[in-house]
mmCIF file of C-alpha atoms in Angstrom:
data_model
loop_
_atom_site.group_PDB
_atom_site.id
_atom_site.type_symbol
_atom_site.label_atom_id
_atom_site.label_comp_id
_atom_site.label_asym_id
_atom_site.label_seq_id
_atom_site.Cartn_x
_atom_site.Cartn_y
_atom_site.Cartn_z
ATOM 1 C CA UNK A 1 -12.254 -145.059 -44.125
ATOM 2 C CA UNK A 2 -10.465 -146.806 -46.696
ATOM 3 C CA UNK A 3 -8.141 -150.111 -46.423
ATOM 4 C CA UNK A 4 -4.762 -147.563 -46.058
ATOM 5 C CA UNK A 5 -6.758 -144.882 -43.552
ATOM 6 C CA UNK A 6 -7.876 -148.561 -41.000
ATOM 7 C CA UNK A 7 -3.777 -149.797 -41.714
ATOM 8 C CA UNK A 8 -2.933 -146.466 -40.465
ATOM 9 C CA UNK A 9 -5.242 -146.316 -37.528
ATOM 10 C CA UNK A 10 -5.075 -149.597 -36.067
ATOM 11 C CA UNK A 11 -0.898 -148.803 -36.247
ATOM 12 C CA UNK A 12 -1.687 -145.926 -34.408
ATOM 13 C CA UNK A 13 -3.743 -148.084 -31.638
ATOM 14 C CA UNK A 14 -0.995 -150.777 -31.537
ATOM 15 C CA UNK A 15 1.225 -148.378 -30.714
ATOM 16 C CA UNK A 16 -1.003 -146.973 -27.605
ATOM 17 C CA UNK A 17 -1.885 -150.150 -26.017
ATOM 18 C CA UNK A 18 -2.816 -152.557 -28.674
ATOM 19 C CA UNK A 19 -6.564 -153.769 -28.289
ATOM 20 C CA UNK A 20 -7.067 -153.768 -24.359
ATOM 21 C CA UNK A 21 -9.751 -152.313 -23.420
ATOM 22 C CA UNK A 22 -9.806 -153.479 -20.046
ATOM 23 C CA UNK A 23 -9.678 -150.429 -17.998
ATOM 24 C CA UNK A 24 -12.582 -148.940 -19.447
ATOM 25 C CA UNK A 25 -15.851 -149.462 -17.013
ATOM 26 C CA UNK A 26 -18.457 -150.621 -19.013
ATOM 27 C CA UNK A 27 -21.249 -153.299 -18.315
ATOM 28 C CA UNK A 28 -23.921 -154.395 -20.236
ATOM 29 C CA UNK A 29 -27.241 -156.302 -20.776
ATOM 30 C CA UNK A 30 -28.120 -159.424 -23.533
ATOM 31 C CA UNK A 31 -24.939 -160.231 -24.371
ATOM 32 C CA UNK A 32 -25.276 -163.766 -25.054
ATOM 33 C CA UNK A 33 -21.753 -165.215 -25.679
ATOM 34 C CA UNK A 34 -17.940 -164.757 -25.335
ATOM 35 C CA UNK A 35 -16.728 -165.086 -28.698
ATOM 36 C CA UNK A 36 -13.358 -166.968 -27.451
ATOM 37 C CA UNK A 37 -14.910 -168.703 -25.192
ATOM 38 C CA UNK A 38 -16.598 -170.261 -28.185
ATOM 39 C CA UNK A 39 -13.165 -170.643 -29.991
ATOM 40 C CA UNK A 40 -11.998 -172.554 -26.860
ATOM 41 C CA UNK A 41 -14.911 -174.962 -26.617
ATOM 42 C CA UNK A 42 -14.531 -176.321 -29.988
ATOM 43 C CA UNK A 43 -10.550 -176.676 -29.308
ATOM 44 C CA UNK A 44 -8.609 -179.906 -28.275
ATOM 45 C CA UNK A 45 -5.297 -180.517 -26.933
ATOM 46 C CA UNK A 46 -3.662 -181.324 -30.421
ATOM 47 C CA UNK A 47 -5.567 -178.780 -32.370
ATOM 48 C CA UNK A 48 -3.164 -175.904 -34.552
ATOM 49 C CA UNK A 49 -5.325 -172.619 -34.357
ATOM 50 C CA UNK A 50 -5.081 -169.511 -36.862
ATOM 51 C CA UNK A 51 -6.377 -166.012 -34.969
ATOM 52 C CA UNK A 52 -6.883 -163.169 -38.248
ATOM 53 C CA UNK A 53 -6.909 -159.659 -37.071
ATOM 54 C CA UNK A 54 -5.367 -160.901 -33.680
ATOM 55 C CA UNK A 55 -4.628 -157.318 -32.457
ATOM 56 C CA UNK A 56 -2.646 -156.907 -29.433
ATOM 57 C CA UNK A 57 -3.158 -160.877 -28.885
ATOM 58 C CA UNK A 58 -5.291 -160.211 -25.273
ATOM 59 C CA UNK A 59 -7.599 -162.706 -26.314
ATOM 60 C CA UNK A 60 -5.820 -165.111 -28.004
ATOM 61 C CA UNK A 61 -3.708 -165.583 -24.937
ATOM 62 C CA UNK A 62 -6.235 -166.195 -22.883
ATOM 63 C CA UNK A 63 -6.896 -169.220 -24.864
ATOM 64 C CA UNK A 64 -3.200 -170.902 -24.886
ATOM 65 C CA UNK A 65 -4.008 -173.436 -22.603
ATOM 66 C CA UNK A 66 -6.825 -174.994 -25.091
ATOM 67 C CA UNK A 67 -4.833 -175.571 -27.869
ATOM 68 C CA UNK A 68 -1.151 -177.425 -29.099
ATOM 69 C CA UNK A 69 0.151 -174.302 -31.342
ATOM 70 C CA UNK A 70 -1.955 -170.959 -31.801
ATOM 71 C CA UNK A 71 -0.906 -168.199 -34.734
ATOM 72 C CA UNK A 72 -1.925 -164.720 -34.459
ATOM 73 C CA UNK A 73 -1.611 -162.721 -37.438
ATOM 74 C CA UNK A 74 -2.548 -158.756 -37.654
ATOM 75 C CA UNK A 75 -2.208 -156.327 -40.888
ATOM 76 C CA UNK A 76 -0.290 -154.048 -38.308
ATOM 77 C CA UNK A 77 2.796 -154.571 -37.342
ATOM 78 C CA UNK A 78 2.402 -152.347 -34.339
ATOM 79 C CA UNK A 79 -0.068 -154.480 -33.230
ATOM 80 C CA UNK A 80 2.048 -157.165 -33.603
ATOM 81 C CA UNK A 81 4.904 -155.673 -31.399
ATOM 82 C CA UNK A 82 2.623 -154.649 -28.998
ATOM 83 C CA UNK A 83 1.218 -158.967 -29.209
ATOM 84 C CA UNK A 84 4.877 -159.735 -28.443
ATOM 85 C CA UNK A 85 5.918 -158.074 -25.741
ATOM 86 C CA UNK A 86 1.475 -159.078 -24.736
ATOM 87 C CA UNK A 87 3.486 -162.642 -24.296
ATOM 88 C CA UNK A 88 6.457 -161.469 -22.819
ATOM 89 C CA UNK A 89 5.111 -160.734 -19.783
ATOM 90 C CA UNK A 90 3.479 -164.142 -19.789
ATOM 91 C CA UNK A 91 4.785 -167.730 -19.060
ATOM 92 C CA UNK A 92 3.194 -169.117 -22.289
ATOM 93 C CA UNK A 93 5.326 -170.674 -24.996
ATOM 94 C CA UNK A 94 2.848 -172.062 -27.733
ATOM 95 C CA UNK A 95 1.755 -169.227 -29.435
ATOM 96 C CA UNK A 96 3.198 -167.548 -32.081
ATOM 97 C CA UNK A 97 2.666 -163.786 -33.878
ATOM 98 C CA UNK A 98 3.206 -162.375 -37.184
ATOM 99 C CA UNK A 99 2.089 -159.346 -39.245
ATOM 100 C CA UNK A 100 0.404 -160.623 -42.213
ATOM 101 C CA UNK A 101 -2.479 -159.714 -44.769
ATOM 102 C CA UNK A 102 -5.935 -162.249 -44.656
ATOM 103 C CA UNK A 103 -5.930 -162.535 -47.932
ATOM 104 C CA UNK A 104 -2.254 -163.690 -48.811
ATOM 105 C CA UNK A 105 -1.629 -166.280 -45.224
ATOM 106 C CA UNK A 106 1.830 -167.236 -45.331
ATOM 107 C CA UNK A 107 0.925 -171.079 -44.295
ATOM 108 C CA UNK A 108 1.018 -174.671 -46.061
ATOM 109 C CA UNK A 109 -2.579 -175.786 -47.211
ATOM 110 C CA UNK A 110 -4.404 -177.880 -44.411
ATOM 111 C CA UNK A 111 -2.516 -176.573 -41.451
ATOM 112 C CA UNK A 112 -4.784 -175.725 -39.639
ATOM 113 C CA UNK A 113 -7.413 -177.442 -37.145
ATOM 114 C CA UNK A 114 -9.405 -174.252 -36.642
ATOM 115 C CA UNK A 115 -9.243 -170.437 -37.521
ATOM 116 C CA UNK A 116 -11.073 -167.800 -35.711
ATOM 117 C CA UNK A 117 -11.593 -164.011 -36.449
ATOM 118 C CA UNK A 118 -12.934 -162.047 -34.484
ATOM 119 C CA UNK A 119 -14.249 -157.972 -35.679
ATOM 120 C CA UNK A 120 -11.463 -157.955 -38.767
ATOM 121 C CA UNK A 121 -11.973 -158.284 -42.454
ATOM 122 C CA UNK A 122 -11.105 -162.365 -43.612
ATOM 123 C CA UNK A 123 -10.466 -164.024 -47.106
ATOM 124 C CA UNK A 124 -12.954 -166.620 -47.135
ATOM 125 C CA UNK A 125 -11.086 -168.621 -49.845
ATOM 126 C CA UNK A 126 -7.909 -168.249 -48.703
ATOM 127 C CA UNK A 127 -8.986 -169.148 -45.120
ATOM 128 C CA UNK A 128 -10.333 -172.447 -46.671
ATOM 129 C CA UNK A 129 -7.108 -172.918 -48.140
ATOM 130 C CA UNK A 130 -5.513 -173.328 -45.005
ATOM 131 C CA UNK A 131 -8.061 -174.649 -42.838
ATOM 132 C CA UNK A 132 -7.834 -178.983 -42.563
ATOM 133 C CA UNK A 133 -10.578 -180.671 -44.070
ATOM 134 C CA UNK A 134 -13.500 -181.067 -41.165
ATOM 135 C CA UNK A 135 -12.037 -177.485 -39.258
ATOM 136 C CA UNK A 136 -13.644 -174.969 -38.124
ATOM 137 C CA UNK A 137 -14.059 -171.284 -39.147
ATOM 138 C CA UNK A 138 -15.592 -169.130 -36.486
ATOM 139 C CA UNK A 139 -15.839 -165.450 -36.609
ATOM 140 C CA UNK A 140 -17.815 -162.569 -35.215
ATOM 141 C CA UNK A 141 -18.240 -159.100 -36.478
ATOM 142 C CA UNK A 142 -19.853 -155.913 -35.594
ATOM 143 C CA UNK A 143 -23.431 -155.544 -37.289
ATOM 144 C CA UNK A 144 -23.924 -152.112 -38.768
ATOM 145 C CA UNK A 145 -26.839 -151.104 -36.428
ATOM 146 C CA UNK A 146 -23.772 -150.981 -33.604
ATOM 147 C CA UNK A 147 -23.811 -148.172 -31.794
ATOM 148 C CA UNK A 148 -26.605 -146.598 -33.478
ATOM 149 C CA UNK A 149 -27.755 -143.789 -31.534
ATOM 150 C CA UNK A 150 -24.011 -142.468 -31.750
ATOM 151 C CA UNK A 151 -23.719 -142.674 -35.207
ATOM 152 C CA UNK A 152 -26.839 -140.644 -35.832
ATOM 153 C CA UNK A 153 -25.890 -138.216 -33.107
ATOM 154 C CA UNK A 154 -22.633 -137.933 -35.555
ATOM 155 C CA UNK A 155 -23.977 -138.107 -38.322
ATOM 156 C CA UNK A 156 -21.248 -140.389 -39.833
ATOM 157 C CA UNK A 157 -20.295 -143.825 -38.657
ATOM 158 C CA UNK A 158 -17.675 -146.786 -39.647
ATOM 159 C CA UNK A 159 -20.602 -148.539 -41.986
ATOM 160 C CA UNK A 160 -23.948 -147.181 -43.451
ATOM 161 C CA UNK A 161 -25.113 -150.414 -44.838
ATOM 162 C CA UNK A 162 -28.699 -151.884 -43.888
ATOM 163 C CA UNK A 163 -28.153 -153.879 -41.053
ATOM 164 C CA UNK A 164 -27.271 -157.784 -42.304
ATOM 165 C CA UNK A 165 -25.434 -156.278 -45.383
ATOM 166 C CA UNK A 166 -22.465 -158.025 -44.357
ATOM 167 C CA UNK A 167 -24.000 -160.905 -42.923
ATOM 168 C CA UNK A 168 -25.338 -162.103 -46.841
ATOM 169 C CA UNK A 169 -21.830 -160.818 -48.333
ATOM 170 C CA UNK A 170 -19.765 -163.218 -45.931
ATOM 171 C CA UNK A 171 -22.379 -166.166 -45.878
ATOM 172 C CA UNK A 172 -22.212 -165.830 -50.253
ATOM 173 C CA UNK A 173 -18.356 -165.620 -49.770
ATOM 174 C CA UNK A 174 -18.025 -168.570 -47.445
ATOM 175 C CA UNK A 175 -20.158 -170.778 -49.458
ATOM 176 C CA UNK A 176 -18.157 -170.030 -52.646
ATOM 177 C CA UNK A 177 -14.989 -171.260 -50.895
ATOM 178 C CA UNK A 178 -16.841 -174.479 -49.946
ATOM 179 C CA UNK A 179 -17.560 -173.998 -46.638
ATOM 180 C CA UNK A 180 -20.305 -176.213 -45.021
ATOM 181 C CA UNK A 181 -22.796 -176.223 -42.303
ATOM 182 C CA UNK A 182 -22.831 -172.559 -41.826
ATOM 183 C CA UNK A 183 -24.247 -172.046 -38.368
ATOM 184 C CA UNK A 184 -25.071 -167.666 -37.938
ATOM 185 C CA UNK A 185 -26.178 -165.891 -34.200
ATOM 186 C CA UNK A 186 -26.635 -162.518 -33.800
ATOM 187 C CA UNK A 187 -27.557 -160.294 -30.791
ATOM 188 C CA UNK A 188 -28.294 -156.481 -30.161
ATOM 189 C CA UNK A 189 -26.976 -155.784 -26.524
ATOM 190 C CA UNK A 190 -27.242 -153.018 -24.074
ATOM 191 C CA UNK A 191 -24.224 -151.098 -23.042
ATOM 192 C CA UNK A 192 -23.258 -148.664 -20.555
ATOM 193 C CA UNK A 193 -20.416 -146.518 -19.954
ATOM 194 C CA UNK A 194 -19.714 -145.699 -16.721
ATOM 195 C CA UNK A 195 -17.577 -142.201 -16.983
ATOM 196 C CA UNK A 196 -17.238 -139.930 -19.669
ATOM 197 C CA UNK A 197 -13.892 -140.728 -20.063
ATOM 198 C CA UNK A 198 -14.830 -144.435 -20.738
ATOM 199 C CA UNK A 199 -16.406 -143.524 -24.279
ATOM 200 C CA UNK A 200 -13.723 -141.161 -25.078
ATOM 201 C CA UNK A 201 -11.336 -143.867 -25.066
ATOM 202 C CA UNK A 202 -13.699 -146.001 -26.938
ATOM 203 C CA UNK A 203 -14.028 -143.536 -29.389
ATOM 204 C CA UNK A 204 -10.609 -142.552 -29.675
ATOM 205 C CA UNK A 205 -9.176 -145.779 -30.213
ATOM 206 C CA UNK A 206 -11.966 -147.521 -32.547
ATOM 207 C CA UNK A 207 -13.224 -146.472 -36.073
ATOM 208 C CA UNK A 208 -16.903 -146.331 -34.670
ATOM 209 C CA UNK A 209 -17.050 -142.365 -35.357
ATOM 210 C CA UNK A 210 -14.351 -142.064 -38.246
ATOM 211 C CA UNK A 211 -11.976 -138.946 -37.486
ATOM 212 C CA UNK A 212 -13.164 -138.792 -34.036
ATOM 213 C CA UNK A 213 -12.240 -135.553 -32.401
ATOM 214 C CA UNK A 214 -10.537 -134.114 -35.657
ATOM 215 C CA UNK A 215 -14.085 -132.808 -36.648
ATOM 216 C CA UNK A 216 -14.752 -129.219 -35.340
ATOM 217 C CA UNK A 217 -18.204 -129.996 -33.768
ATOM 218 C CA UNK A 218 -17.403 -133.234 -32.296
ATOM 219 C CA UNK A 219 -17.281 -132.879 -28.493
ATOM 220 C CA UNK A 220 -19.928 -130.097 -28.728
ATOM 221 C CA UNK A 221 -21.697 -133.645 -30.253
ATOM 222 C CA UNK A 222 -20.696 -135.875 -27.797
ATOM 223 C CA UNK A 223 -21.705 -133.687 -24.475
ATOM 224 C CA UNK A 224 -24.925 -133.371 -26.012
ATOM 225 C CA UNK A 225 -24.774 -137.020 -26.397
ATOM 226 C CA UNK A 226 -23.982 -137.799 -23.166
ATOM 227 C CA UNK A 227 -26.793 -135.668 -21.739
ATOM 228 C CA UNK A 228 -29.253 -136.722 -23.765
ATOM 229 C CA UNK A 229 -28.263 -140.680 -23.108
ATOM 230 C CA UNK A 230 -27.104 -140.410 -19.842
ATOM 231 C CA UNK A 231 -28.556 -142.750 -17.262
ATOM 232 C CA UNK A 232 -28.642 -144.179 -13.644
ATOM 233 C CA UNK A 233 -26.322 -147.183 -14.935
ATOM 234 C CA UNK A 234 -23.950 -145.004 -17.368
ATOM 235 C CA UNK A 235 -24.159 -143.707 -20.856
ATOM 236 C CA UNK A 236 -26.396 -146.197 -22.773
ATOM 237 C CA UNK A 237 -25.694 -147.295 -26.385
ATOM 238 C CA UNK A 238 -25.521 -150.664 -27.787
ATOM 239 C CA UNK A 239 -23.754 -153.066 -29.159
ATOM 240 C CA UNK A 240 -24.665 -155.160 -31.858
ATOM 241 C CA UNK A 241 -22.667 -158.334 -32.978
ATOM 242 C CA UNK A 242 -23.193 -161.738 -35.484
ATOM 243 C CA UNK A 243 -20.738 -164.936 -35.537
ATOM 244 C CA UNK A 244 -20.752 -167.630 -37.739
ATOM 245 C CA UNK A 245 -19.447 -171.186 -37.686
ATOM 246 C CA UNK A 246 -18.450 -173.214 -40.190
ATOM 247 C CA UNK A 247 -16.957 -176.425 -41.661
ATOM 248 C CA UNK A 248 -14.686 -176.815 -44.667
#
């Protein structure tokens, strides 16, 4: 998909439900960290905290408490609206959401203590721009050997790149904008989905198979997919992740 076909899909998720994913029954096996669980450790009380690609903000309220001021910024506006009304519902009165593009961030220079990103495209330079000398950049993203045995069932998948591709291209970028101490995990985990219905939903509301279910074979593919992946524990795939920290 290109940058206007993801704009138009992730409006079209924001408008569902945002990016909860909560009532899908899923568990899984070598997962070996929560990425904002990580964004909270390295927060203080004072800190000012930038979220890119914040989504329906799910995540980034769960870390209000760990923080002074947090910004969530999304390329979708429905997204956004859906973030709002997230913190409606909520008590909390230190975070803040705005539809914005990564690589043009509304903010003063140094105004942030920390920036985190997690599974959306980033600016590295312009995130430096904004980032306080000494913060922190954290960010994970989806490795392209993620769900691999789906995207060959499909034949067609959100990247084709060699696994690590964009590993190299964000490490070069993020170097070039000065960055420093450039710390990089990866894992390969084990999922499984519980119900058919679970990866339906999955499907339908991420770009892991583009055009999911407008393709004429599709759910011919995916019942042979589920019976040929089907286990005791659910329908086993995997998921495949890298973050990286880093200093400015």
């Amino acid at each position: 998909m290109n940058s206007q076909e993801y704009k138009q899909f992730y409006d079209t998720v924001g408008a569902l439900n945002g990016w909860d994913f909560s009532q899908i029954r899923c568990s899984s096996e070598g997962v070996e960290w929560d990425f904002y669980d990580q964004v909270s450790r390295l927060c203080t009380a004072s800190d000012v905290l930038l979220d890119i690609g914040t989504g329906g903000g799910e995540s980034l309220l769960s870390t209000a408490s760990h923080a002074a001021l947090l910004v969530g910024i999304d390329l979708s506006h429905t997204m956004v609206e859906t973030a709002r009304r997230n913190m409606q519902r909520t008590a909390i009165s230190n975070v803040r959401f705005a539809q914005m593009e990564a690589e043009s961030l509304s903010f003063p220079s140094e105004f942030f203590n920390i920036i985190s990103c997690r599974h959306s495209p980033f600016h590295a330079s312009e995130t430096a721009r904004v980032l306080m000398e000494d913060g922190v950049f954290l960010t994970q993203q989806v490795r392209e050997c993620d769900k691999a045995n789906l995207v060959q069932a499909f034949g067609r998948g959100q990247s084709l790149r060699p696994d690590g591709s964009l590993k190299e291209q964000y490490t070069k970028e993020l170097q070039l904008a000065g960055f420093r101490n450039i710390h990089y995990a990866e894992y390969d985990a084990v999922e499984y989905y519980e119900r058919e219905e679970d990866l339906i939903f999955l499907l339908k509301h991420t770009p892991i198979i583009p055009r999911f279910g407008q393709e004429e074979d599709d759910f011919r593919i995916l019942q042979q997919f589920i019976s040929d992946h089907r286990t005791d524990r659910g329908i086993r795939t995997n998921a495949a992740r890298f973050m990286m920290i880093a200093r400015r």
